[in-house]
Every structure is written in C-alpha cells, then in structure tokens.
GROMACS .gro file of C-alpha atoms in nm:
model
  464
    1MET     CA    1  -4.610   0.646  -0.199
    2SER     CA    2  -4.304   0.764  -0.397
    3GLU     CA    3  -4.207   0.540  -0.689
    4PHE     CA    4  -3.862   0.502  -0.843
    5ASP     CA    5  -3.698   0.301  -1.120
    6LEU     CA    6  -3.426   0.209  -0.872
    7ILE     CA    7  -3.395   0.209  -0.494
    8VAL     CA    8  -3.046   0.161  -0.350
    9ILE     CA    9  -3.006   0.057   0.013
   10GLY     CA   10  -2.665   0.168   0.137
   11SER     CA   11  -2.443   0.458   0.031
   12GLY     CA   12  -2.096   0.303   0.032
   13PRO     CA   13  -1.886   0.293  -0.286
   14GLY     CA   14  -2.109   0.032  -0.450
   15GLY     CA   15  -2.438   0.192  -0.355
   16TYR     CA   16  -2.324   0.542  -0.442
   17ARG     CA   17  -2.182   0.431  -0.777
   18ALA     CA   18  -2.498   0.238  -0.865
   19ALA     CA   19  -2.716   0.540  -0.781
   20VAL     CA   20  -2.503   0.787  -0.977
   21LEU     CA   21  -2.458   0.563  -1.280
   22ALA     CA   22  -2.828   0.477  -1.294
   23LYS     CA   23  -2.922   0.844  -1.273
   24LEU     CA   24  -2.675   0.932  -1.547
   25ARG     CA   25  -2.841   0.665  -1.761
   26GLY     CA   26  -3.183   0.826  -1.717
   27LEU     CA   27  -3.340   0.629  -1.432
   28SER     CA   28  -3.521   0.782  -1.134
   29VAL     CA   29  -3.321   0.686  -0.827
   30ALA     CA   30  -3.358   0.688  -0.448
   31ILE     CA   31  -3.077   0.601  -0.208
   32ILE     CA   32  -3.118   0.515   0.161
   33GLU     CA   33  -2.849   0.540   0.430
   34LYS     CA   34  -2.900   0.461   0.798
   35ALA     CA   35  -2.563   0.582   0.928
   36ASP     CA   36  -2.288   0.800   0.775
   37TRP     CA   37  -2.318   0.893   0.410
   38GLY     CA   38  -2.042   0.719   0.220
   39GLY     CA   39  -2.055   0.399   0.421
   40CYS     CA   40  -1.756   0.219   0.569
   41CYS     CA   41  -1.512   0.299   0.286
   42LEU     CA   42  -1.542   0.675   0.316
   43ASN     CA   43  -1.575   0.701   0.693
   44ARG     CA   44  -1.386   0.406   0.841
   45GLY     CA   45  -1.210   0.223   0.560
   46CYS     CA   46  -1.042   0.301   0.231
   47VAL     CA   47  -1.035   0.681   0.247
   48PRO     CA   48  -0.907   0.748   0.603
   49LYS     CA   49  -0.676   0.447   0.584
   50LYS     CA   50  -0.515   0.570   0.261
   51ASP     CA   51  -0.475   0.912   0.423
   52TRP     CA   52  -0.289   0.754   0.713
   53HIS     CA   53  -0.089   0.530   0.481
   54HIS     CA   54   0.049   0.833   0.301
   55THR     CA   55   0.163   0.978   0.634
   56ALA     CA   56   0.317   0.642   0.724
   57HIS     CA   57   0.491   0.627   0.387
   58LEU     CA   58   0.645   0.972   0.439
   59VAL     CA   59   0.781   0.869   0.778
   60ALA     CA   60   0.922   0.544   0.637
   61ALA     CA   61   1.080   0.722   0.339
   62SER     CA   62   1.246   0.976   0.569
   63LYS     CA   63   1.492   0.710   0.678
   64ASN     CA   64   1.667   0.765   0.343
   65TYR     CA   65   1.659   1.144   0.353
   66ALA     CA   66   2.008   1.194   0.497
   67LYS     CA   67   2.180   1.066   0.183
   68ARG     CA   68   1.980   1.318  -0.017
   69GLY     CA   69   2.112   1.603   0.198
   70ILE     CA   70   1.792   1.632   0.401
   71HIS     CA   71   1.865   1.614   0.772
   72GLY     CA   72   1.649   1.565   1.078
   73ASN     CA   73   1.416   1.297   1.206
   74LEU     CA   74   1.049   1.281   1.114
   75THR     CA   75   0.801   1.157   1.371
   76ALA     CA   76   0.424   1.135   1.346
   77ASP     CA   77   0.160   1.263   1.586
   78ILE     CA   78  -0.133   1.023   1.556
   79THR     CA   79  -0.377   1.277   1.702
   80ILE     CA   80  -0.296   1.531   1.431
   81ALA     CA   81  -0.298   1.250   1.173
   82TRP     CA   82  -0.646   1.159   1.293
   83ARG     CA   83  -0.765   1.516   1.244
   84HIS     CA   84  -0.617   1.522   0.894
   85GLN     CA   85  -0.811   1.214   0.784
   86LYS     CA   86  -1.127   1.364   0.935
   87ASP     CA   87  -1.080   1.676   0.723
   88THR     CA   88  -1.021   1.462   0.415
   89VAL     CA   89  -1.334   1.256   0.479
   90GLN     CA   90  -1.545   1.569   0.529
   91VAL     CA   91  -1.435   1.721   0.199
   92VAL     CA   92  -1.510   1.398   0.012
   93ARG     CA   93  -1.847   1.355   0.183
   94ASP     CA   94  -1.954   1.712   0.107
   95SER     CA   95  -1.859   1.667  -0.259
   96TYR     CA   96  -2.039   1.331  -0.268
   97LEU     CA   97  -2.364   1.470  -0.129
   98ASP     CA   98  -2.350   1.779  -0.348
   99TYR     CA   99  -2.310   1.567  -0.662
  100MET     CA  100  -2.608   1.347  -0.573
  101LYS     CA  101  -2.817   1.657  -0.509
  102ARG     CA  102  -2.719   1.816  -0.840
  103LEU     CA  103  -2.802   1.495  -1.024
  104GLY     CA  104  -3.145   1.483  -0.864
  105ILE     CA  105  -3.099   1.158  -0.671
  106ALA     CA  106  -3.355   1.138  -0.389
  107SER     CA  107  -3.173   1.067  -0.062
  108PHE     CA  108  -3.336   0.930   0.253
  109LYS     CA  109  -3.178   0.897   0.599
  110GLY     CA  110  -3.294   0.601   0.800
  111THR     CA  111  -3.303   0.222   0.813
  112GLY     CA  112  -3.448   0.066   0.501
  113SER     CA  113  -3.625  -0.269   0.525
  114PHE     CA  114  -3.831  -0.475   0.284
  115VAL     CA  115  -4.209  -0.472   0.311
  116ASP     CA  116  -4.234  -0.693   0.005
  117ALA     CA  117  -4.034  -0.747  -0.314
  118HIS     CA  118  -4.099  -0.393  -0.440
  119LYS     CA  119  -4.160  -0.184  -0.127
  120ILE     CA  120  -3.904  -0.046   0.116
  121SER     CA  121  -4.001   0.102   0.451
  122ILE     CA  122  -3.775   0.366   0.607
  123ASP     CA  123  -3.792   0.351   0.986
  124GLY     CA  124  -4.153   0.239   0.953
  125GLN     CA  125  -4.258   0.592   0.853
  126THR     CA  126  -4.192   0.635   0.480
  127THR     CA  127  -4.254   0.372   0.214
  128LEU     CA  128  -4.092   0.373  -0.129
  129HIS     CA  129  -4.179   0.158  -0.430
  130GLY     CA  130  -3.899   0.045  -0.659
  131LYS     CA  131  -3.912  -0.124  -0.997
  132HIS     CA  132  -3.560  -0.245  -0.919
  133ILE     CA  133  -3.378  -0.261  -0.584
  134VAL     CA  134  -3.006  -0.285  -0.509
  135ILE     CA  135  -2.889  -0.411  -0.170
  136ALA     CA  136  -2.555  -0.245  -0.096
  137THR     CA  137  -2.543  -0.256   0.283
  138GLY     CA  138  -2.176  -0.353   0.312
  139SER     CA  139  -2.021  -0.537   0.603
  140SER     CA  140  -1.918  -0.500   0.965
  141ALA     CA  141  -1.610  -0.608   1.154
  142TYR     CA  142  -1.593  -0.971   1.262
  143ILE     CA  143  -1.522  -0.987   1.635
  144PRO     CA  144  -1.396  -1.319   1.777
  145ASP     CA  145  -1.586  -1.427   2.088
  146VAL     CA  146  -1.280  -1.392   2.310
  147PHE     CA  147  -1.261  -1.016   2.250
  148PRO     CA  148  -1.506  -0.778   2.417
  149ILE     CA  149  -1.525  -0.437   2.251
  150VAL     CA  150  -1.415  -0.186   2.514
  151PRO     CA  151  -1.362   0.184   2.436
  152ASP     CA  152  -0.992   0.280   2.433
  153LYS     CA  153  -0.888  -0.078   2.499
  154ILE     CA  154  -1.018  -0.311   2.227
  155LEU     CA  155  -1.110  -0.154   1.894
  156THR     CA  156  -1.203  -0.260   1.544
  157THR     CA  157  -1.141  -0.062   1.227
  158ASP     CA  158  -1.510   0.027   1.241
  159ASN     CA  159  -1.450   0.248   1.545
  160LEU     CA  160  -1.079   0.334   1.512
  161PHE     CA  161  -1.154   0.647   1.311
  162ASP     CA  162  -1.460   0.760   1.508
  163SER     CA  163  -1.258   0.934   1.777
  164VAL     CA  164  -0.896   1.017   1.856
  165PRO     CA  165  -0.707   0.686   1.903
  166PRO     CA  166  -0.610   0.587   2.258
  167ARG     CA  167  -0.297   0.747   2.399
  168GLY     CA  168  -0.108   0.429   2.486
  169ARG     CA  169   0.193   0.346   2.268
  170ARG     CA  170   0.189  -0.034   2.298
  171VAL     CA  171  -0.060  -0.175   2.047
  172ALA     CA  172  -0.147  -0.532   1.951
  173VAL     CA  173  -0.272  -0.575   1.595
  174ILE     CA  174  -0.464  -0.900   1.549
  175GLY     CA  175  -0.496  -1.059   1.204
  176SER     CA  176  -0.291  -1.182   0.910
  177GLY     CA  177  -0.511  -1.056   0.628
  178VAL     CA  178  -0.511  -0.729   0.441
  179ILE     CA  179  -0.642  -0.523   0.734
  180GLY     CA  180  -0.385  -0.655   0.981
  181THR     CA  181  -0.100  -0.628   0.732
  182GLU     CA  182  -0.184  -0.268   0.651
  183PHE     CA  183  -0.243  -0.142   1.003
  184ALA     CA  184   0.063  -0.314   1.151
  185PHE     CA  185   0.273  -0.092   0.924
  186ILE     CA  186   0.061   0.223   0.945
  187LEU     CA  187   0.040   0.231   1.324
  188ALA     CA  188   0.412   0.153   1.360
  189MET     CA  189   0.499   0.451   1.142
  190LEU     CA  190   0.254   0.666   1.340
  191GLY     CA  191   0.463   0.605   1.650
  192LYS     CA  192   0.311   0.294   1.804
  193ARG     CA  193   0.510  -0.005   1.928
  194ILE     CA  194   0.340  -0.292   1.749
  195THR     CA  195   0.290  -0.651   1.853
  196TRP     CA  196   0.143  -0.822   1.549
  197ILE     CA  197  -0.039  -1.144   1.635
  198THR     CA  198  -0.138  -1.379   1.352
  199GLN     CA  199  -0.251  -1.738   1.325
  200SER     CA  200  -0.089  -1.781   0.983
  201LYS     CA  201   0.175  -1.603   0.779
  202PRO     CA  202   0.062  -1.258   0.659
  203LEU     CA  203  -0.143  -1.268   0.338
  204SER     CA  204  -0.090  -1.645   0.311
  205LYS     CA  205  -0.448  -1.685   0.187
  206SER     CA  206  -0.404  -1.427  -0.087
  207SER     CA  207  -0.302  -1.480  -0.451
  208TYR     CA  208   0.021  -1.282  -0.426
  209SER     CA  209   0.333  -1.463  -0.542
  210LYS     CA  210   0.604  -1.588  -0.307
  211PRO     CA  211   0.852  -1.324  -0.435
  212ALA     CA  212   0.597  -1.051  -0.361
  213LEU     CA  213   0.531  -1.175  -0.008
  214LYS     CA  214   0.904  -1.211   0.055
  215LEU     CA  215   0.968  -0.850  -0.046
  216LEU     CA  216   0.687  -0.734   0.180
  217SER     CA  217   0.821  -0.940   0.471
  218ASN     CA  218   1.169  -0.792   0.423
  219ALA     CA  219   1.030  -0.440   0.413
  220MET     CA  220   0.832  -0.498   0.732
  221GLU     CA  221   1.135  -0.644   0.909
  222ARG     CA  222   1.341  -0.335   0.826
  223HIS     CA  223   1.085  -0.138   1.024
  224LYS     CA  224   1.103  -0.398   1.303
  225ILE     CA  225   0.751  -0.522   1.233
  226VAL     CA  226   0.757  -0.900   1.267
  227PRO     CA  227   0.440  -1.110   1.304
  228HIS     CA  228   0.394  -1.337   1.604
  229THR     CA  229   0.269  -1.625   1.385
  230GLY     CA  230   0.092  -1.944   1.484
  231SER     CA  231  -0.074  -1.768   1.774
  232ARG     CA  232  -0.434  -1.747   1.887
  233THR     CA  233  -0.563  -1.538   2.177
  234LYS     CA  234  -0.707  -1.773   2.437
  235SER     CA  235  -0.829  -1.511   2.685
  236VAL     CA  236  -0.822  -1.138   2.752
  237ASP     CA  237  -0.761  -0.970   3.088
  238LEU     CA  238  -0.885  -0.612   3.124
  239THR     CA  239  -0.844  -0.572   3.501
  240GLY     CA  240  -0.524  -0.369   3.475
  241PRO     CA  241  -0.461  -0.029   3.317
  242GLY     CA  242  -0.401  -0.191   2.978
  243VAL     CA  243  -0.486  -0.522   2.811
  244THR     CA  244  -0.327  -0.860   2.874
  245LEU     CA  245  -0.356  -1.118   2.599
  246ASN     CA  246  -0.306  -1.481   2.696
  247LEU     CA  247  -0.205  -1.682   2.390
  248ASP     CA  248  -0.262  -2.049   2.332
  249ASP     CA  249   0.115  -2.113   2.327
  250GLY     CA  250   0.128  -2.010   2.693
  251SER     CA  251   0.280  -1.668   2.635
  252GLU     CA  252   0.140  -1.345   2.772
  253ILE     CA  253   0.141  -1.009   2.595
  254ASN     CA  254   0.076  -0.678   2.770
  255VAL     CA  255  -0.032  -0.380   2.562
  256ASP     CA  256  -0.216  -0.052   2.607
  257TRP     CA  257  -0.482  -0.130   2.346
  258VAL     CA  258  -0.576  -0.378   2.077
  259LEU     CA  259  -0.685  -0.331   1.715
  260LEU     CA  260  -0.878  -0.621   1.563
  261GLY     CA  261  -0.817  -0.687   1.195
  262THR     CA  262  -0.992  -1.023   1.200
  263GLY     CA  263  -1.202  -0.992   0.888
  264ARG     CA  264  -1.553  -0.874   0.808
  265ILE     CA  265  -1.902  -1.022   0.781
  266PRO     CA  266  -2.185  -0.915   0.547
  267HIS     CA  267  -2.436  -0.677   0.700
  268THR     CA  268  -2.801  -0.774   0.646
  269GLU     CA  269  -2.945  -0.702   0.991
  270GLY     CA  270  -3.276  -0.522   0.980
  271LEU     CA  271  -3.332  -0.563   0.606
  272ASN     CA  272  -3.618  -0.809   0.656
  273LEU     CA  273  -3.501  -1.002   0.348
  274ALA     CA  274  -3.752  -1.281   0.401
  275SER     CA  275  -4.040  -1.045   0.321
  276ALA     CA  276  -3.893  -0.998  -0.024
  277GLY     CA  277  -3.803  -1.364  -0.079
  278VAL     CA  278  -3.428  -1.294  -0.073
  279THR     CA  279  -3.202  -1.554   0.090
  280THR     CA  280  -2.846  -1.566   0.222
  281ASP     CA  281  -2.583  -1.840   0.221
  282THR     CA  282  -2.428  -2.010   0.524
  283LYS     CA  283  -2.182  -1.722   0.571
  284GLY     CA  284  -2.451  -1.457   0.557
  285PHE     CA  285  -2.387  -1.330   0.204
  286VAL     CA  286  -2.693  -1.251  -0.008
  287LYS     CA  287  -2.718  -1.522  -0.272
  288VAL     CA  288  -2.673  -1.385  -0.624
  289ASN     CA  289  -2.617  -1.527  -0.971
  290GLU     CA  290  -2.349  -1.418  -1.220
  291TYR     CA  291  -2.562  -1.116  -1.311
  292LEU     CA  292  -2.581  -1.020  -0.939
  293GLN     CA  293  -2.953  -1.097  -0.920
  294SER     CA  294  -3.084  -1.238  -0.595
  295ASP     CA  295  -3.357  -1.505  -0.579
  296ILE     CA  296  -3.590  -1.228  -0.695
  297PRO     CA  297  -3.469  -1.115  -1.041
  298HIS     CA  298  -3.534  -0.741  -0.996
  299ILE     CA  299  -3.351  -0.733  -0.660
  300TYR     CA  300  -2.974  -0.718  -0.689
  301ALA     CA  301  -2.698  -0.729  -0.427
  302ILE     CA  302  -2.349  -0.584  -0.465
  303GLY     CA  303  -2.029  -0.530  -0.270
  304ASP     CA  304  -1.948  -0.677   0.070
  305VAL     CA  305  -2.302  -0.798   0.135
  306ALA     CA  306  -2.280  -1.038  -0.160
  307ASN     CA  307  -1.924  -1.043  -0.297
  308HIS     CA  308  -1.680  -1.265  -0.105
  309HIS     CA  309  -1.386  -1.046  -0.209
  310MET     CA  310  -1.528  -0.775   0.017
  311SER     CA  311  -1.341  -0.476  -0.126
  312ALA     CA  312  -1.447  -0.129  -0.238
  313ASN     CA  313  -1.298  -0.205  -0.580
  314HIS     CA  314  -1.529  -0.502  -0.624
  315ALA     CA  315  -1.829  -0.304  -0.499
  316LEU     CA  316  -1.765  -0.036  -0.760
  317ALA     CA  317  -1.730  -0.298  -1.032
  318ASP     CA  318  -2.047  -0.474  -0.917
  319ALA     CA  319  -2.237  -0.146  -0.939
  320ALA     CA  320  -2.146  -0.103  -1.305
  321VAL     CA  321  -2.253  -0.461  -1.378
  322VAL     CA  322  -2.589  -0.417  -1.206
  323VAL     CA  323  -2.681  -0.093  -1.381
  324SER     CA  324  -2.601  -0.253  -1.717
  325ASN     CA  325  -2.827  -0.545  -1.629
  326ILE     CA  326  -3.111  -0.321  -1.514
  327LEU     CA  327  -3.102  -0.138  -1.847
  328SER     CA  328  -3.046  -0.452  -2.053
  329PRO     CA  329  -3.137  -0.767  -1.856
  330GLN     CA  330  -2.857  -1.023  -1.813
  331SER     CA  331  -2.629  -0.840  -2.055
  332ARG     CA  332  -2.323  -0.827  -1.831
  333LYS     CA  333  -2.167  -1.082  -1.599
  334GLN     CA  334  -1.971  -1.020  -1.283
  335GLN     CA  335  -1.595  -1.028  -1.350
  336ASN     CA  336  -1.413  -1.048  -1.018
  337LYS     CA  337  -1.083  -1.143  -1.179
  338ALA     CA  338  -1.082  -0.822  -1.383
  339VAL     CA  339  -1.092  -0.608  -1.068
  340PRO     CA  340  -0.757  -0.491  -0.923
  341GLN     CA  341  -0.681  -0.593  -0.565
  342LEU     CA  342  -0.442  -0.383  -0.356
  343VAL     CA  343  -0.258  -0.390  -0.026
  344TYR     CA  344  -0.112  -0.068   0.119
  345SER     CA  345   0.156  -0.162   0.370
  346ALA     CA  346   0.536  -0.128   0.391
  347LEU     CA  347   0.512  -0.195   0.017
  348GLU     CA  348   0.216  -0.153  -0.213
  349LEU     CA  349   0.098  -0.478  -0.369
  350GLY     CA  350  -0.135  -0.489  -0.667
  351ILE     CA  351  -0.275  -0.789  -0.850
  352ILE     CA  352  -0.528  -0.860  -1.123
  353GLY     CA  353  -0.640  -1.173  -1.307
  354ILE     CA  354  -0.507  -1.518  -1.224
  355SER     CA  355  -0.171  -1.656  -1.109
  356GLU     CA  356   0.043  -1.917  -1.283
  357ASP     CA  357  -0.091  -2.187  -1.050
  358GLU     CA  358  -0.450  -2.087  -1.121
  359ALA     CA  359  -0.374  -2.086  -1.494
  360GLU     CA  360  -0.235  -2.438  -1.465
  361ASP     CA  361  -0.547  -2.549  -1.278
  362GLU     CA  362  -0.751  -2.421  -1.573
  363GLY     CA  363  -0.541  -2.627  -1.816
  364LEU     CA  364  -0.348  -2.329  -1.953
  365GLU     CA  365   0.026  -2.303  -2.011
  366ALA     CA  366   0.147  -1.973  -1.870
  367GLY     CA  367   0.453  -1.765  -1.950
  368VAL     CA  368   0.577  -1.492  -1.716
  369GLY     CA  369   0.725  -1.158  -1.818
  370PHE     CA  370   0.925  -1.004  -1.532
  371ALA     CA  371   1.078  -0.659  -1.490
  372SER     CA  372   1.231  -0.526  -1.170
  373PHE     CA  373   1.236  -0.168  -1.045
  374GLU     CA  374   1.596  -0.219  -0.923
  375GLY     CA  375   1.743  -0.052  -1.231
  376ASN     CA  376   1.455   0.181  -1.307
  377PRO     CA  377   1.584   0.542  -1.311
  378ARG     CA  378   1.266   0.683  -1.163
  379ALA     CA  379   1.261   0.428  -0.880
  380LEU     CA  380   1.631   0.484  -0.808
  381GLY     CA  381   1.576   0.858  -0.798
  382GLN     CA  382   1.301   0.805  -0.542
  383ASP     CA  383   1.509   0.562  -0.331
  384GLU     CA  384   1.219   0.319  -0.376
  385GLN     CA  385   1.351   0.053  -0.609
  386GLU     CA  386   1.202  -0.247  -0.434
  387GLY     CA  387   0.947  -0.434  -0.639
  388PHE     CA  388   0.864  -0.552  -0.986
  389VAL     CA  389   0.606  -0.602  -1.260
  390ARG     CA  390   0.500  -0.955  -1.354
  391LEU     CA  391   0.276  -1.024  -1.653
  392ILE     CA  392   0.123  -1.370  -1.697
  393ALA     CA  393   0.029  -1.469  -2.052
  394ASP     CA  394  -0.123  -1.774  -2.219
  395MET     CA  395   0.154  -1.941  -2.422
  396ASP     CA  396  -0.091  -2.057  -2.688
  397SER     CA  397  -0.294  -1.743  -2.754
  398GLY     CA  398  -0.076  -1.473  -2.603
  399ALA     CA  399  -0.374  -1.350  -2.399
  400LEU     CA  400  -0.298  -1.161  -2.080
  401LEU     CA  401  -0.410  -1.383  -1.792
  402GLY     CA  402  -0.294  -1.181  -1.494
  403ALA     CA  403  -0.045  -0.934  -1.357
  404GLU     CA  404   0.125  -0.833  -1.036
  405VAL     CA  405   0.278  -0.495  -0.954
  406ILE     CA  406   0.480  -0.468  -0.634
  407GLY     CA  407   0.637  -0.151  -0.498
  408SER     CA  408   0.579   0.222  -0.473
  409GLU     CA  409   0.278   0.349  -0.670
  410ALA     CA  410   0.156  -0.004  -0.747
  411GLY     CA  411  -0.195   0.116  -0.673
  412GLU     CA  412  -0.173   0.358  -0.966
  413LEU     CA  413   0.032   0.144  -1.207
  414ILE     CA  414  -0.208  -0.151  -1.186
  415HIS     CA  415  -0.470   0.063  -1.364
  416LEU     CA  416  -0.256   0.078  -1.679
  417ILE     CA  417  -0.279  -0.300  -1.690
  418ALA     CA  418  -0.644  -0.314  -1.584
  419GLN     CA  419  -0.742  -0.094  -1.880
  420GLN     CA  420  -0.620  -0.361  -2.120
  421PHE     CA  421  -0.712  -0.668  -1.918
  422GLY     CA  422  -0.949  -0.890  -2.115
  423GLN     CA  423  -0.840  -0.750  -2.452
  424GLU     CA  424  -0.708  -1.018  -2.689
  425ASP     CA  425  -0.427  -0.787  -2.801
  426ALA     CA  426  -0.335  -0.652  -2.457
  427LEU     CA  427   0.035  -0.737  -2.495
  428ASN     CA  428   0.054  -0.562  -2.830
  429ARG     CA  429  -0.113  -0.257  -2.679
  430PHE     CA  430   0.147  -0.244  -2.401
  431ALA     CA  431   0.426  -0.273  -2.658
  432SER     CA  432   0.274  -0.009  -2.886
  433THR     CA  433   0.217   0.252  -2.613
  434PHE     CA  434   0.450   0.553  -2.592
  435TYR     CA  435   0.584   0.599  -2.239
  436ASN     CA  436   0.719   0.890  -2.040
  437HIS     CA  437   1.084   0.851  -1.941
  438PRO     CA  438   1.197   0.794  -1.677
  439ALA     CA  439   0.887   0.635  -1.531
  440ARG     CA  440   0.795   0.329  -1.332
  441ALA     CA  441   0.539   0.246  -1.598
  442GLU     CA  442   0.821   0.160  -1.838
  443GLU     CA  443   0.861  -0.168  -1.653
  444ILE     CA  444   0.524  -0.275  -1.795
  445LEU     CA  445   0.682  -0.239  -2.138
  446ASN     CA  446   0.995  -0.425  -2.026
  447ALA     CA  447   0.792  -0.711  -1.879
  448THR     CA  448   0.595  -0.732  -2.203
  449GLU     CA  449   0.911  -0.748  -2.413
  450THR     CA  450   1.045  -1.021  -2.183
  451LEU     CA  451   0.746  -1.232  -2.286
  452ALA     CA  452   0.853  -1.186  -2.648
  453ALA     CA  453   1.220  -1.260  -2.589
  454LYS     CA  454   1.195  -1.543  -2.336
  455TRP     CA  455   0.872  -1.716  -2.429
  456GLY     CA  456   0.856  -1.676  -2.805
  457LEU     CA  457   0.554  -1.445  -2.806
  458SER     CA  458   0.704  -1.193  -3.047
  459GLU     CA  459   0.410  -1.202  -3.286
  460GLN     CA  460   0.157  -1.145  -3.008
  461VAL     CA  461   0.368  -0.865  -2.861
  462PHE     CA  462   0.495  -0.683  -3.171
  463GLY     CA  463   0.243  -0.795  -3.432
  464LYS     CA  464   0.308  -0.961  -3.765
   0.00000   0.00000   0.00000
C-alpha cells in the first residue's frame, strides 16, 4: 500500500492548488481524478467561459469601431469559438499535468472512495494511505425536475463545452445568478437570439450595489438582452423540432435549445464518506469548521463541495488555508470575504469584502470613496468608460472594509485592492503607490482620496 502525507481527491482549481502547494512545502502528495484533469473549472467552467467572454467582448466593442475609423461588421461563429476554447483548455491541461509530473506529485485516474479515515480505494483496485486527506470533488449542475437533459435540446454548462453547441439560433437561458447572467450575454454576442428566463431580477441575491446592477442592466439592454423576470417553467414540450417552454404565467416560449444556469450542487457521490466518519449538511455540503476540517480533523474539504460561495476563487483560497493548517494545525482560518468575486457579462463586476449594509449590520459606520471611469483618459480612449471604483472604509479606524470595481478589466483591477485587503493601512498604501498614467487603476487612487476629502479620513489616507 502506497503511503502519502497528503491525498487529494479531485483535480479542479482547489485540488490542484492544494497538491502543488503541499508538494512545494515538502509533503509527499497523491492526487486522484475520476474524469477530466482540471475539473469543472478548466474543462467546463472558468477557462472556456472566459475564452468565450473575450470573443463576446470583441463583438460587443465592435459596435463603436466606426467612430475610430474601423469599418465593417464583426460576427461570431460559435463553432469556431468552440474550437478555440478547446485549444485553450488543451494547452492549459498539458501545462498543468507537466507541472505536477515535474514536481513529483503522484497522479491516479479513477474514482476515489473512503475505506476508512486514512485509506482511499481507487476503483476498488488500488488503495492509498494518507496522513491527511483533502476532499476537493467540486460540484455538478443543479437540474430542476421539470427539465430532462436531452442532447442538443436541453443542456447544462457541464455539457455545453463537451461538443459543438447545437445549430439552432433561438436559445433560452434559464437562471438569474452568475451563470445565467454571463451566458445570456456571451451567447447573444456569439450570434444567438436569447430569451432569458429568470424568477428574480438578475444577481438580486448577490452583494453588488444598486448602481452596479443598474449599469449592468443598461449594458444588457443596449444589446437587446432583457430578462423575462418573475417566470418559472411549468412544463417542457419536446415533441416538435425544438423546445417549447410553458411558463407559469400562461405564456409559451419556443426555442431551438435551452441552457440551464440554475445553480450547482456539491458533488459527494461515490465518496463513501460514512466510512470515514465525514458528514454533510442538509444541502449536501461537507461540514467543515473555520479551519476547513471535517468531523475528522485530518480530513479537510475545500471548494464547491464545502464552500457555499462555490467559485474557483474560493477553492483556490481554501487550498492555501488547508495546506497551512496541515503544516501548522489550526494556524489559518478561512476568509471568504477576502476572496474577490467576479461576474463576466456585458460589464465586468468585481467585489471584495463587505457592503455598506453589511457593515451597518456589524455595528460599523462606513464611508464610501467613489471614482467613476467616465472621465478616465484610458477608459475614454478605449470607448469603455462605463463603471466605477467604490471603496468602503470604517469611519472610526479607517480600515478598508470592502470594495467594488465595475467596468472593463474589473477582473484584473480587483487584485490591486485584494493585495491590500485586511491591512490596517490599506488606504495609505493606495495613496502612496505610484501609478501609470493614463490607467484605469488611477481611479483606485481617486476613490481613496475621496475618502480623505469627503469623510475626513486624511490621516488614515495620507499619514500624519
């Protein structure tokens, strides 16, 4: 029986990061994957979706090309776009596997399941013994009972990227969360005629501010993407050449195919958790404490299988926390609020920390520093001046409580804030940084200086 300091079950962003980081810290590591190396993020989530989003962004931006002296209409071919993301995924996967091999991480293909709290069986043929075990098995698409999964007619994001998308142009996107909001835009820009069906307003359950959601709504409307809100699919008719959706308001929608963006559920099937003494909550998430330990202290769970935020960003952060705790028990707590959250749609939306309302709930008095991209030279030069930077600070201590970046390149800019998040002198660091000009990042400085000018935080921003 092979023995390891750490066995990781699942090779998505969390599992991969935990394996690599543990190996770099001197532990012997094995990683087990039953399906595609890289998990959902690499093969069916973050990576191919970002590839498609860039294509969608180029098509959307082309509407302003004429005033720059660039003439002609850009259209997208979704079949070629599908091939492009496949090529991207393959390059990343090859690099991923090569790096694990060079590090000396033992990789095993098959379904891992617990024999007991230290032993993992792979397809009932190979047994590994681990001093520590990390469950990183991710999640799978939630499929409402009314929807049967039918090839080329009703798809989830778990199978959208497996083969060339269906040929039909009329597409219904179901869901008001991040997945639905992103794919309604992406597929529209890739040439599909979108009917977007949502029970609630898009992203209404998120922490994004009302101004942010209003800007996103306006941007979607300019591309003629308007949600059919307050609607639930009552039944589905597949007898014709396409799909007929019968809604609970009595209306009927006819499309060629449907994409479900109805959320995700943690994936624990086949793990045989009971044999290890590991339990799940009522929603199926592995129960963990603030150090990401399960009921059994040497068994940890990270990412979608345990973290209700269910994002690759949180899985990566969880991995770092777990490896720290394996090396030095209970030395590092999970910090979900310190992890950036992003949406890639008609606008990019980034957020970190807490909102003003959440600050008030915690008994804090919050000040807001605001800076718009409307007058930013770089944004104007790109014809992408929609959006802003908002910094939320504690009026008493000057501590940075949260931030929001809306607009082009928000997914990159949020990292400049994330690097300082949690530092007592974060505002002073923003104010003391030297910036490139012209740059979108300068609005972080402007938002910081607004806190000094408007809220009397000059000492916290500029120092004594």
